[in-house]
PDB file of C-alpha atoms in Angstrom:
ATOM      1  CA  UNK A   1     125.250  58.985 118.546  1.00  0.00           C
ATOM      2  CA  UNK A   2     128.244  60.706 117.167  1.00  0.00           C
ATOM      3  CA  UNK A   3     130.073  58.624 118.453  1.00  0.00           C
ATOM      4  CA  UNK A   4     128.440  55.230 116.476  1.00  0.00           C
ATOM      5  CA  UNK A   5     127.947  57.413 112.522  1.00  0.00           C
ATOM      6  CA  UNK A   6     132.456  58.246 112.768  1.00  0.00           C
ATOM      7  CA  UNK A   7     132.655  54.017 113.814  1.00  0.00           C
ATOM      8  CA  UNK A   8     130.257  53.369 110.963  1.00  0.00           C
ATOM      9  CA  UNK A   9     131.678  56.071 108.665  1.00  0.00           C
ATOM     10  CA  UNK A  10     135.779  54.540 108.799  1.00  0.00           C
ATOM     11  CA  UNK A  11     134.584  51.308 108.588  1.00  0.00           C
ATOM     12  CA  UNK A  12     132.917  52.051 105.253  1.00  0.00           C
ATOM     13  CA  UNK A  13     135.841  53.436 104.191  1.00  0.00           C
ATOM     14  CA  UNK A  14     137.748  51.289 105.495  1.00  0.00           C
ATOM     15  CA  UNK A  15     135.430  48.348 102.886  1.00  0.00           C
ATOM     16  CA  UNK A  16     136.010  51.030 100.397  1.00  0.00           C
ATOM     17  CA  UNK A  17     139.768  50.506 100.723  1.00  0.00           C
ATOM     18  CA  UNK A  18     139.958  46.776 101.204  1.00  0.00           C
ATOM     19  CA  UNK A  19     137.925  46.754  97.777  1.00  0.00           C
ATOM     20  CA  UNK A  20     138.943  49.223  95.099  1.00  0.00           C
ATOM     21  CA  UNK A  21     142.071  49.997  96.946  1.00  0.00           C
ATOM     22  CA  UNK A  22     143.054  46.760  96.684  1.00  0.00           C
ATOM     23  CA  UNK A  23     144.395  45.664  92.970  1.00  0.00           C
ATOM     24  CA  UNK A  24     143.937  42.276  92.613  1.00  0.00           C
ATOM     25  CA  UNK A  25     140.159  42.807  94.370  1.00  0.00           C
ATOM     26  CA  UNK A  26     139.434  45.365  92.423  1.00  0.00           C
ATOM     27  CA  UNK A  27     140.930  44.131  89.305  1.00  0.00           C
ATOM     28  CA  UNK A  28     138.147  40.936  89.992  1.00  0.00           C
ATOM     29  CA  UNK A  29     135.327  43.659  89.848  1.00  0.00           C
ATOM     30  CA  UNK A  30     136.305  44.727  86.941  1.00  0.00           C
ATOM     31  CA  UNK A  31     136.408  41.002  85.392  1.00  0.00           C
ATOM     32  CA  UNK A  32     132.734  41.229  86.551  1.00  0.00           C
ATOM     33  CA  UNK A  33     130.846  44.688  85.733  1.00  0.00           C
ATOM     34  CA  UNK A  34     133.367  44.501  82.412  1.00  0.00           C
ATOM     35  CA  UNK A  35     131.490  40.808  81.999  1.00  0.00           C
ATOM     36  CA  UNK A  36     130.600  41.724  78.181  1.00  0.00           C
ATOM     37  CA  UNK A  37     134.444  42.475  76.997  1.00  0.00           C
ATOM     38  CA  UNK A  38     136.263  39.933  77.993  1.00  0.00           C
ATOM     39  CA  UNK A  39     133.162  37.243  76.725  1.00  0.00           C
ATOM     40  CA  UNK A  40     133.785  39.338  73.231  1.00  0.00           C
ATOM     41  CA  UNK A  41     137.273  39.400  73.042  1.00  0.00           C
ATOM     42  CA  UNK A  42     137.408  35.317  73.904  1.00  0.00           C
ATOM     43  CA  UNK A  43     134.907  35.501  71.814  1.00  0.00           C
ATOM     44  CA  UNK A  44     136.287  36.251  69.225  1.00  0.00           C
ATOM     45  CA  UNK A  45     139.687  35.051  69.761  1.00  0.00           C
ATOM     46  CA  UNK A  46     139.438  31.876  70.098  1.00  0.00           C
ATOM     47  CA  UNK A  47     136.799  31.277  66.897  1.00  0.00           C
ATOM     48  CA  UNK A  48     139.799  33.073  64.986  1.00  0.00           C
ATOM     49  CA  UNK A  49     142.520  30.682  66.604  1.00  0.00           C
ATOM     50  CA  UNK A  50     140.754  27.574  67.711  1.00  0.00           C
ATOM     51  CA  UNK A  51     137.969  27.819  64.686  1.00  0.00           C
ATOM     52  CA  UNK A  52     140.646  29.384  61.493  1.00  0.00           C
ATOM     53  CA  UNK A  53     143.187  27.100  61.888  1.00  0.00           C
ATOM     54  CA  UNK A  54     142.224  23.829  61.333  1.00  0.00           C
ATOM     55  CA  UNK A  55     140.156  25.310  58.860  1.00  0.00           C
ATOM     56  CA  UNK A  56     142.708  27.020  57.481  1.00  0.00           C
ATOM     57  CA  UNK A  57     145.152  23.863  57.045  1.00  0.00           C
ATOM     58  CA  UNK A  58     142.438  21.518  55.523  1.00  0.00           C
ATOM     59  CA  UNK A  59     141.745  24.851  53.438  1.00  0.00           C
ATOM     60  CA  UNK A  60     145.538  24.795  52.020  1.00  0.00           C
ATOM     61  CA  UNK A  61     146.217  21.392  52.408  1.00  0.00           C
ATOM     62  CA  UNK A  62     142.995  21.523  49.011  1.00  0.00           C
ATOM     63  CA  UNK A  63     144.934  23.652  47.500  1.00  0.00           C
ATOM     64  CA  UNK A  64     146.695  22.908  43.799  1.00  0.00           C
ATOM     65  CA  UNK A  65     150.195  24.400  45.150  1.00  0.00           C
ATOM     66  CA  UNK A  66     149.945  22.170  48.546  1.00  0.00           C
ATOM     67  CA  UNK A  67     148.995  18.812  46.680  1.00  0.00           C
ATOM     68  CA  UNK A  68     152.647  18.923  44.382  1.00  0.00           C
ATOM     69  CA  UNK A  69     154.705  19.915  47.180  1.00  0.00           C
ATOM     70  CA  UNK A  70     153.263  17.236  49.667  1.00  0.00           C
ATOM     71  CA  UNK A  71     155.781  14.558  48.323  1.00  0.00           C
ATOM     72  CA  UNK A  72     157.360  15.948  50.187  1.00  0.00           C
ATOM     73  CA  UNK A  73     156.798  16.056  53.587  1.00  0.00           C
ATOM     74  CA  UNK A  74     159.524  17.865  55.171  1.00  0.00           C
ATOM     75  CA  UNK A  75     158.627  20.879  52.541  1.00  0.00           C
ATOM     76  CA  UNK A  76     154.186  20.628  52.510  1.00  0.00           C
ATOM     77  CA  UNK A  77     155.229  20.688  57.215  1.00  0.00           C
ATOM     78  CA  UNK A  78     157.069  24.123  56.012  1.00  0.00           C
ATOM     79  CA  UNK A  79     154.855  25.633  53.826  1.00  0.00           C
ATOM     80  CA  UNK A  80     151.719  25.271  55.588  1.00  0.00           C
ATOM     81  CA  UNK A  81     153.708  26.322  58.913  1.00  0.00           C
ATOM     82  CA  UNK A  82     154.249  30.002  57.072  1.00  0.00           C
ATOM     83  CA  UNK A  83     151.400  30.246  55.923  1.00  0.00           C
ATOM     84  CA  UNK A  84     149.969  29.180  59.793  1.00  0.00           C
ATOM     85  CA  UNK A  85     152.170  32.237  60.486  1.00  0.00           C
ATOM     86  CA  UNK A  86     151.146  35.048  58.393  1.00  0.00           C
ATOM     87  CA  UNK A  87     147.748  34.444  58.541  1.00  0.00           C
ATOM     88  CA  UNK A  88     146.971  34.051  62.219  1.00  0.00           C
ATOM     89  CA  UNK A  89     150.063  36.320  63.666  1.00  0.00           C
ATOM     90  CA  UNK A  90     150.908  39.044  60.400  1.00  0.00           C
ATOM     91  CA  UNK A  91     146.860  38.331  58.553  1.00  0.00           C
ATOM     92  CA  UNK A  92     144.615  41.982  58.170  1.00  0.00           C
ATOM     93  CA  UNK A  93     142.156  39.495  59.892  1.00  0.00           C
ATOM     94  CA  UNK A  94     143.482  39.714  63.770  1.00  0.00           C
ATOM     95  CA  UNK A  95     144.672  43.241  62.761  1.00  0.00           C
ATOM     96  CA  UNK A  96     141.203  44.197  62.754  1.00  0.00           C
ATOM     97  CA  UNK A  97     140.155  41.926  65.454  1.00  0.00           C
ATOM     98  CA  UNK A  98     143.051  43.751  67.582  1.00  0.00           C
ATOM     99  CA  UNK A  99     142.753  47.214  66.809  1.00  0.00           C
ATOM    100  CA  UNK A 100     137.998  46.281  67.512  1.00  0.00           C
ATOM    101  CA  UNK A 101     139.508  45.289  70.639  1.00  0.00           C
ATOM    102  CA  UNK A 102     141.832  48.191  71.797  1.00  0.00           C
ATOM    103  CA  UNK A 103     139.562  50.887  70.633  1.00  0.00           C
ATOM    104  CA  UNK A 104     136.447  49.418  72.830  1.00  0.00           C
ATOM    105  CA  UNK A 105     138.671  48.162  76.013  1.00  0.00           C
ATOM    106  CA  UNK A 106     140.118  51.652  75.458  1.00  0.00           C
ATOM    107  CA  UNK A 107     136.676  54.048  76.021  1.00  0.00           C
ATOM    108  CA  UNK A 108     134.910  51.090  78.317  1.00  0.00           C
ATOM    109  CA  UNK A 109     136.898  50.443  80.909  1.00  0.00           C
ATOM    110  CA  UNK A 110     137.376  54.373  81.433  1.00  0.00           C
ATOM    111  CA  UNK A 111     134.091  55.208  80.199  1.00  0.00           C
ATOM    112  CA  UNK A 112     132.916  56.454  84.451  1.00  0.00           C
ATOM    113  CA  UNK A 113     134.645  59.234  82.624  1.00  0.00           C
ATOM    114  CA  UNK A 114     131.777  60.104  80.532  1.00  0.00           C
ATOM    115  CA  UNK A 115     129.538  60.755  83.687  1.00  0.00           C
ATOM    116  CA  UNK A 116     129.866  63.243  86.766  1.00  0.00           C
ATOM    117  CA  UNK A 117     128.491  61.301  89.569  1.00  0.00           C
ATOM    118  CA  UNK A 118     130.848  57.760  88.521  1.00  0.00           C
ATOM    119  CA  UNK A 119     133.741  60.643  88.103  1.00  0.00           C
ATOM    120  CA  UNK A 120     133.325  62.625  92.215  1.00  0.00           C
ATOM    121  CA  UNK A 121     132.764  59.091  93.155  1.00  0.00           C
ATOM    122  CA  UNK A 122     135.468  57.770  92.469  1.00  0.00           C
ATOM    123  CA  UNK A 123     137.645  60.416  93.941  1.00  0.00           C
ATOM    124  CA  UNK A 124     135.685  60.277  97.579  1.00  0.00           C
ATOM    125  CA  UNK A 125     137.660  57.296  96.834  1.00  0.00           C
ATOM    126  CA  UNK A 126     140.447  56.976 100.146  1.00  0.00           C
ATOM    127  CA  UNK A 127     142.488  55.580  96.852  1.00  0.00           C
ATOM    128  CA  UNK A 128     145.050  57.189  94.961  1.00  0.00           C
ATOM    129  CA  UNK A 129     144.264  58.738  91.303  1.00  0.00           C
ATOM    130  CA  UNK A 130     147.213  56.971  90.159  1.00  0.00           C
ATOM    131  CA  UNK A 131     146.645  53.305  91.352  1.00  0.00           C
ATOM    132  CA  UNK A 132     143.222  53.808  89.770  1.00  0.00           C
ATOM    133  CA  UNK A 133     144.360  54.560  86.457  1.00  0.00           C
ATOM    134  CA  UNK A 134     146.855  51.304  86.510  1.00  0.00           C
ATOM    135  CA  UNK A 135     144.020  49.157  87.972  1.00  0.00           C
ATOM    136  CA  UNK A 136     142.361  50.150  84.992  1.00  0.00           C
ATOM    137  CA  UNK A 137     144.733  49.846  82.424  1.00  0.00           C
ATOM    138  CA  UNK A 138     146.506  46.859  82.740  1.00  0.00           C
ATOM    139  CA  UNK A 139     142.653  45.600  83.432  1.00  0.00           C
ATOM    140  CA  UNK A 140     141.622  47.061  79.721  1.00  0.00           C
ATOM    141  CA  UNK A 141     145.045  45.440  78.756  1.00  0.00           C
ATOM    142  CA  UNK A 142     144.612  41.785  80.982  1.00  0.00           C
ATOM    143  CA  UNK A 143     141.288  41.406  79.137  1.00  0.00           C
ATOM    144  CA  UNK A 144     143.560  40.709  75.448  1.00  0.00           C
ATOM    145  CA  UNK A 145     146.862  39.611  76.340  1.00  0.00           C
ATOM    146  CA  UNK A 146     144.890  36.400  78.692  1.00  0.00           C
ATOM    147  CA  UNK A 147     143.004  35.472  75.599  1.00  0.00           C
ATOM    148  CA  UNK A 148     145.412  35.554  73.076  1.00  0.00           C
ATOM    149  CA  UNK A 149     148.477  33.889  74.919  1.00  0.00           C
ATOM    150  CA  UNK A 150     145.495  31.408  75.713  1.00  0.00           C
ATOM    151  CA  UNK A 151     143.191  30.978  72.424  1.00  0.00           C
ATOM    152  CA  UNK A 152     147.453  30.756  70.177  1.00  0.00           C
ATOM    153  CA  UNK A 153     148.687  28.511  71.390  1.00  0.00           C
ATOM    154  CA  UNK A 154     145.681  25.954  71.418  1.00  0.00           C
ATOM    155  CA  UNK A 155     146.199  27.559  68.222  1.00  0.00           C
ATOM    156  CA  UNK A 156     149.494  26.265  67.699  1.00  0.00           C
ATOM    157  CA  UNK A 157     148.953  22.813  69.966  1.00  0.00           C
ATOM    158  CA  UNK A 158     146.351  22.477  67.090  1.00  0.00           C
ATOM    159  CA  UNK A 159     149.040  22.867  63.862  1.00  0.00           C
ATOM    160  CA  UNK A 160     151.494  20.585  65.821  1.00  0.00           C
ATOM    161  CA  UNK A 161     148.153  17.511  66.233  1.00  0.00           C
ATOM    162  CA  UNK A 162     148.104  18.517  62.891  1.00  0.00           C
ATOM    163  CA  UNK A 163     151.622  17.957  61.587  1.00  0.00           C
ATOM    164  CA  UNK A 164     151.457  21.465  60.375  1.00  0.00           C
ATOM    165  CA  UNK A 165     154.506  22.737  62.328  1.00  0.00           C
ATOM    166  CA  UNK A 166     158.214  23.802  62.461  1.00  0.00           C
ATOM    167  CA  UNK A 167     160.295  24.685  65.080  1.00  0.00           C
ATOM    168  CA  UNK A 168     161.491  28.339  63.271  1.00  0.00           C
ATOM    169  CA  UNK A 169     157.660  28.907  62.927  1.00  0.00           C
ATOM    170  CA  UNK A 170     157.398  28.592  66.497  1.00  0.00           C
ATOM    171  CA  UNK A 171     159.848  30.278  67.984  1.00  0.00           C
ATOM    172  CA  UNK A 172     158.683  33.071  64.905  1.00  0.00           C
ATOM    173  CA  UNK A 173     155.189  32.813  66.135  1.00  0.00           C
ATOM    174  CA  UNK A 174     156.060  34.207  69.647  1.00  0.00           C
ATOM    175  CA  UNK A 175     158.175  37.676  68.632  1.00  0.00           C
ATOM    176  CA  UNK A 176     154.334  37.243  66.017  1.00  0.00           C
ATOM    177  CA  UNK A 177     152.792  38.149  69.250  1.00  0.00           C
ATOM    178  CA  UNK A 178     154.703  39.715  70.706  1.00  0.00           C
ATOM    179  CA  UNK A 179     154.437  42.749  67.919  1.00  0.00           C
ATOM    180  CA  UNK A 180     150.663  41.706  69.084  1.00  0.00           C
ATOM    181  CA  UNK A 181     150.812  43.149  71.933  1.00  0.00           C
ATOM    182  CA  UNK A 182     153.153  46.119  71.849  1.00  0.00           C
ATOM    183  CA  UNK A 183     150.125  46.818  68.345  1.00  0.00           C
ATOM    184  CA  UNK A 184     147.068  46.907  71.321  1.00  0.00           C
ATOM    185  CA  UNK A 185     148.640  48.020  73.884  1.00  0.00           C
ATOM    186  CA  UNK A 186     149.597  51.342  71.702  1.00  0.00           C
ATOM    187  CA  UNK A 187     146.198  50.791  70.109  1.00  0.00           C
ATOM    188  CA  UNK A 188     144.371  50.639  73.595  1.00  0.00           C
ATOM    189  CA  UNK A 189     146.727  53.764  74.920  1.00  0.00           C
ATOM    190  CA  UNK A 190     145.367  56.078  71.672  1.00  0.00           C
ATOM    191  CA  UNK A 191     141.944  54.759  73.686  1.00  0.00           C
ATOM    192  CA  UNK A 192     142.862  55.490  76.731  1.00  0.00           C
ATOM    193  CA  UNK A 193     144.125  58.609  76.123  1.00  0.00           C
ATOM    194  CA  UNK A 194     141.068  59.587  74.186  1.00  0.00           C
ATOM    195  CA  UNK A 195     138.987  58.768  76.681  1.00  0.00           C
ATOM    196  CA  UNK A 196     141.208  60.493  79.108  1.00  0.00           C
ATOM    197  CA  UNK A 197     141.140  63.460  77.130  1.00  0.00           C
ATOM    198  CA  UNK A 198     137.302  64.222  76.223  1.00  0.00           C
ATOM    199  CA  UNK A 199     134.101  64.725  78.870  1.00  0.00           C
ATOM    200  CA  UNK A 200     131.581  62.521  75.908  1.00  0.00           C
ATOM    201  CA  UNK A 201     131.382  59.158  74.319  1.00  0.00           C
ATOM    202  CA  UNK A 202     130.534  61.311  71.147  1.00  0.00           C
ATOM    203  CA  UNK A 203     134.285  63.330  72.293  1.00  0.00           C
ATOM    204  CA  UNK A 204     135.784  60.898  72.737  1.00  0.00           C
ATOM    205  CA  UNK A 205     135.110  58.484  69.588  1.00  0.00           C
ATOM    206  CA  UNK A 206     136.415  62.866  66.854  1.00  0.00           C
ATOM    207  CA  UNK A 207     139.619  61.671  69.035  1.00  0.00           C
ATOM    208  CA  UNK A 208     140.233  58.396  69.002  1.00  0.00           C
ATOM    209  CA  UNK A 209     139.372  58.964  64.906  1.00  0.00           C
ATOM    210  CA  UNK A 210     142.149  62.078  65.776  1.00  0.00           C
ATOM    211  CA  UNK A 211     144.619  60.023  66.818  1.00  0.00           C
ATOM    212  CA  UNK A 212     144.604  56.954  65.336  1.00  0.00           C
TER     213      UNK A 212
END
Protein backbone atom coordinates (compact mmCIF):
# COMPACT_ATOMS: atom_id res chain seq x y z
CA UNK A 1 0.00 0.00 0.00
CA UNK A 2 2.83 2.31 0.93
CA UNK A 3 4.65 1.55 -2.31
CA UNK A 4 1.49 2.35 -4.31
CA UNK A 5 1.08 5.71 -2.59
CA UNK A 6 4.76 6.46 -3.10
CA UNK A 7 4.45 5.61 -6.79
CA UNK A 8 1.43 7.87 -7.14
CA UNK A 9 3.26 10.69 -5.37
CA UNK A 10 6.23 10.34 -7.71
CA UNK A 11 3.95 10.27 -10.74
CA UNK A 12 2.19 13.41 -9.52
CA UNK A 13 5.53 15.11 -8.90
CA UNK A 14 6.79 14.20 -12.37
CA UNK A 15 3.56 15.50 -13.88
CA UNK A 16 3.99 18.82 -12.06
CA UNK A 17 7.58 19.06 -13.28
CA UNK A 18 6.45 18.58 -16.89
CA UNK A 19 3.53 20.96 -16.37
CA UNK A 20 5.29 23.81 -14.59
CA UNK A 21 8.96 23.16 -15.25
CA UNK A 22 8.73 23.19 -19.04
CA UNK A 23 8.81 26.84 -20.08
CA UNK A 24 6.88 26.40 -23.34
CA UNK A 25 4.16 24.33 -21.71
CA UNK A 26 3.86 26.72 -18.79
CA UNK A 27 3.57 29.67 -21.18
CA UNK A 28 0.53 27.99 -22.72
CA UNK A 29 -0.99 27.60 -19.27
CA UNK A 30 -0.32 31.25 -18.40
CA UNK A 31 -1.75 32.53 -21.68
CA UNK A 32 -4.87 30.45 -21.08
CA UNK A 33 -5.26 31.55 -17.46
CA UNK A 34 -4.56 35.19 -18.37
CA UNK A 35 -6.80 35.27 -21.43
CA UNK A 36 -8.53 38.50 -20.38
CA UNK A 37 -5.19 40.32 -20.13
CA UNK A 38 -4.15 38.96 -23.53
CA UNK A 39 -7.49 40.09 -24.99
CA UNK A 40 -7.24 43.55 -23.41
CA UNK A 41 -3.69 44.10 -24.66
CA UNK A 42 -4.52 42.85 -28.18
CA UNK A 43 -7.73 44.87 -28.36
CA UNK A 44 -6.20 48.18 -27.28
CA UNK A 45 -3.23 47.85 -29.62
CA UNK A 46 -5.45 46.70 -32.50
CA UNK A 47 -7.79 49.67 -32.08
CA UNK A 48 -4.93 52.12 -31.79
CA UNK A 49 -2.80 50.87 -34.67
CA UNK A 50 -4.99 49.00 -37.14
CA UNK A 51 -8.13 51.11 -36.74
CA UNK A 52 -6.41 54.37 -35.81
CA UNK A 53 -3.97 54.52 -38.72
CA UNK A 54 -6.49 54.88 -41.59
CA UNK A 55 -8.56 57.29 -39.48
CA UNK A 56 -5.48 59.43 -38.87
CA UNK A 57 -4.59 59.42 -42.57
CA UNK A 58 -8.14 60.41 -43.54
CA UNK A 59 -8.09 63.24 -41.00
CA UNK A 60 -4.68 64.55 -42.06
CA UNK A 61 -5.67 64.52 -45.74
CA UNK A 62 -8.64 66.72 -44.91
CA UNK A 63 -6.55 69.45 -43.29
CA UNK A 64 -5.88 72.67 -45.24
CA UNK A 65 -2.13 72.26 -44.85
CA UNK A 66 -2.16 68.86 -46.52
CA UNK A 67 -4.38 70.17 -49.33
CA UNK A 68 -1.68 72.73 -50.09
CA UNK A 69 1.03 70.07 -49.99
CA UNK A 70 -0.94 67.64 -52.16
CA UNK A 71 0.29 69.38 -55.29
CA UNK A 72 3.66 67.76 -54.58
CA UNK A 73 2.95 64.05 -54.05
CA UNK A 74 6.35 63.22 -52.57
CA UNK A 75 6.17 66.08 -50.09
CA UNK A 76 2.61 65.12 -49.14
CA UNK A 77 3.68 61.50 -48.60
CA UNK A 78 6.56 62.58 -46.35
CA UNK A 79 4.21 64.79 -44.33
CA UNK A 80 1.70 61.99 -43.80
CA UNK A 81 4.41 59.50 -42.94
CA UNK A 82 5.92 61.84 -40.37
CA UNK A 83 2.54 62.49 -38.76
CA UNK A 84 1.83 58.76 -38.50
CA UNK A 85 5.22 58.15 -36.91
CA UNK A 86 4.74 60.93 -34.37
CA UNK A 87 1.31 59.77 -33.28
CA UNK A 88 1.75 56.01 -33.49
CA UNK A 89 5.21 55.69 -31.95
CA UNK A 90 5.76 58.81 -29.85
CA UNK A 91 2.26 60.13 -29.13
CA UNK A 92 0.76 60.50 -25.68
CA UNK A 93 -2.02 57.99 -26.37
CA UNK A 94 0.27 55.03 -27.09
CA UNK A 95 2.42 55.93 -24.08
CA UNK A 96 -0.69 55.93 -21.91
CA UNK A 97 -1.83 52.57 -23.32
CA UNK A 98 1.66 51.14 -22.78
CA UNK A 99 1.80 52.41 -19.19
CA UNK A 100 -1.61 51.00 -18.30
CA UNK A 101 -0.85 47.61 -19.86
CA UNK A 102 2.53 47.45 -18.12
CA UNK A 103 0.98 48.09 -14.72
CA UNK A 104 -1.87 45.63 -15.23
CA UNK A 105 0.45 42.94 -16.58
CA UNK A 106 3.04 43.29 -13.85
CA UNK A 107 0.52 43.08 -11.02
CA UNK A 108 -1.63 40.37 -12.58
CA UNK A 109 1.05 37.93 -13.71
CA UNK A 110 2.48 37.88 -10.18
CA UNK A 111 -0.89 38.13 -8.43
CA UNK A 112 -0.31 34.72 -6.86
CA UNK A 113 1.92 36.60 -4.41
CA UNK A 114 -1.23 38.03 -2.86
CA UNK A 115 -2.60 34.59 -1.94
CA UNK A 116 -0.96 32.49 0.77
CA UNK A 117 -2.44 29.29 -0.67
CA UNK A 118 -1.02 29.95 -4.14
CA UNK A 119 2.36 30.90 -2.72
CA UNK A 120 2.46 27.64 -0.75
CA UNK A 121 1.34 25.69 -3.82
CA UNK A 122 4.04 27.05 -6.10
CA UNK A 123 6.64 26.72 -3.32
CA UNK A 124 5.81 23.02 -3.06
CA UNK A 125 6.49 22.43 -6.75
CA UNK A 126 9.85 20.92 -7.73
CA UNK A 127 10.66 24.02 -9.79
CA UNK A 128 13.29 26.62 -8.92
CA UNK A 129 12.06 30.04 -7.87
CA UNK A 130 14.30 31.64 -10.47
CA UNK A 131 12.77 29.47 -13.21
CA UNK A 132 9.26 30.31 -12.07
CA UNK A 133 10.09 34.02 -11.98
CA UNK A 134 11.60 34.01 -15.49
CA UNK A 135 8.62 32.10 -16.88
CA UNK A 136 6.11 34.58 -15.49
CA UNK A 137 8.18 37.64 -16.33
CA UNK A 138 8.57 36.43 -19.91
CA UNK A 139 4.83 35.85 -20.23
CA UNK A 140 4.00 39.37 -19.08
CA UNK A 141 6.47 40.79 -21.59
CA UNK A 142 5.14 38.70 -24.49
CA UNK A 143 1.54 39.71 -23.78
CA UNK A 144 2.47 43.24 -24.88
CA UNK A 145 5.37 42.75 -27.29
CA UNK A 146 3.75 40.20 -29.61
CA UNK A 147 0.52 42.20 -30.24
CA UNK A 148 2.62 45.37 -30.56
CA UNK A 149 4.78 43.91 -33.33
CA UNK A 150 1.77 42.43 -35.14
CA UNK A 151 -0.48 45.50 -34.90
CA UNK A 152 2.33 47.94 -35.66
CA UNK A 153 3.27 45.89 -38.71
CA UNK A 154 -0.33 45.86 -39.92
CA UNK A 155 -0.50 49.60 -39.31
CA UNK A 156 2.44 50.33 -41.58
CA UNK A 157 1.13 47.92 -44.22
CA UNK A 158 -2.12 49.90 -44.22
CA UNK A 159 -0.21 53.18 -44.39
CA UNK A 160 1.90 51.85 -47.24
CA UNK A 161 -1.23 50.78 -49.11
CA UNK A 162 -2.62 54.29 -48.68
CA UNK A 163 0.61 55.81 -49.99
CA UNK A 164 1.54 57.36 -46.65
CA UNK A 165 5.00 55.91 -45.88
CA UNK A 166 8.62 56.44 -46.84
CA UNK A 167 11.71 54.30 -46.24
CA UNK A 168 13.08 56.85 -43.79
CA UNK A 169 10.02 56.81 -41.55
CA UNK A 170 9.78 53.02 -41.72
CA UNK A 171 13.26 52.84 -40.22
CA UNK A 172 12.30 55.46 -37.66
CA UNK A 173 9.16 53.45 -36.85
CA UNK A 174 11.25 50.35 -36.12
CA UNK A 175 13.38 52.40 -33.75
CA UNK A 176 10.25 53.92 -32.22
CA UNK A 177 8.81 50.47 -31.60
CA UNK A 178 12.05 49.46 -29.90
CA UNK A 179 11.74 52.52 -27.63
CA UNK A 180 8.17 51.54 -26.78
CA UNK A 181 9.29 48.03 -25.83
CA UNK A 182 12.06 49.43 -23.61
CA UNK A 183 9.60 51.83 -21.98
CA UNK A 184 7.09 49.03 -21.44
CA UNK A 185 9.71 46.75 -19.88
CA UNK A 186 10.81 49.50 -17.51
CA UNK A 187 7.24 50.20 -16.30
CA UNK A 188 6.45 46.48 -16.28
CA UNK A 189 9.53 45.76 -14.15
CA UNK A 190 8.42 48.39 -11.63
CA UNK A 191 5.01 46.71 -11.44
CA UNK A 192 6.63 43.30 -10.94
CA UNK A 193 8.85 44.73 -8.20
CA UNK A 194 5.82 46.19 -6.44
CA UNK A 195 4.00 42.86 -6.63
CA UNK A 196 6.98 40.88 -5.36
CA UNK A 197 7.73 43.18 -2.43
CA UNK A 198 4.17 43.56 -1.14
CA UNK A 199 1.77 40.95 0.13
CA UNK A 200 -1.50 42.60 -0.87
CA UNK A 201 -2.86 44.23 -3.98
CA UNK A 202 -3.57 47.56 -2.28
CA UNK A 203 0.01 47.75 -0.99
CA UNK A 204 1.33 46.83 -4.43
CA UNK A 205 -0.67 49.67 -6.01
CA UNK A 206 0.57 52.16 -3.43
CA UNK A 207 4.16 51.03 -3.90
CA UNK A 208 3.79 51.21 -7.67
CA UNK A 209 2.44 54.75 -7.42
CA UNK A 210 5.43 55.67 -5.25
CA UNK A 211 7.97 54.03 -7.56
CA UNK A 212 6.42 55.62 -10.66
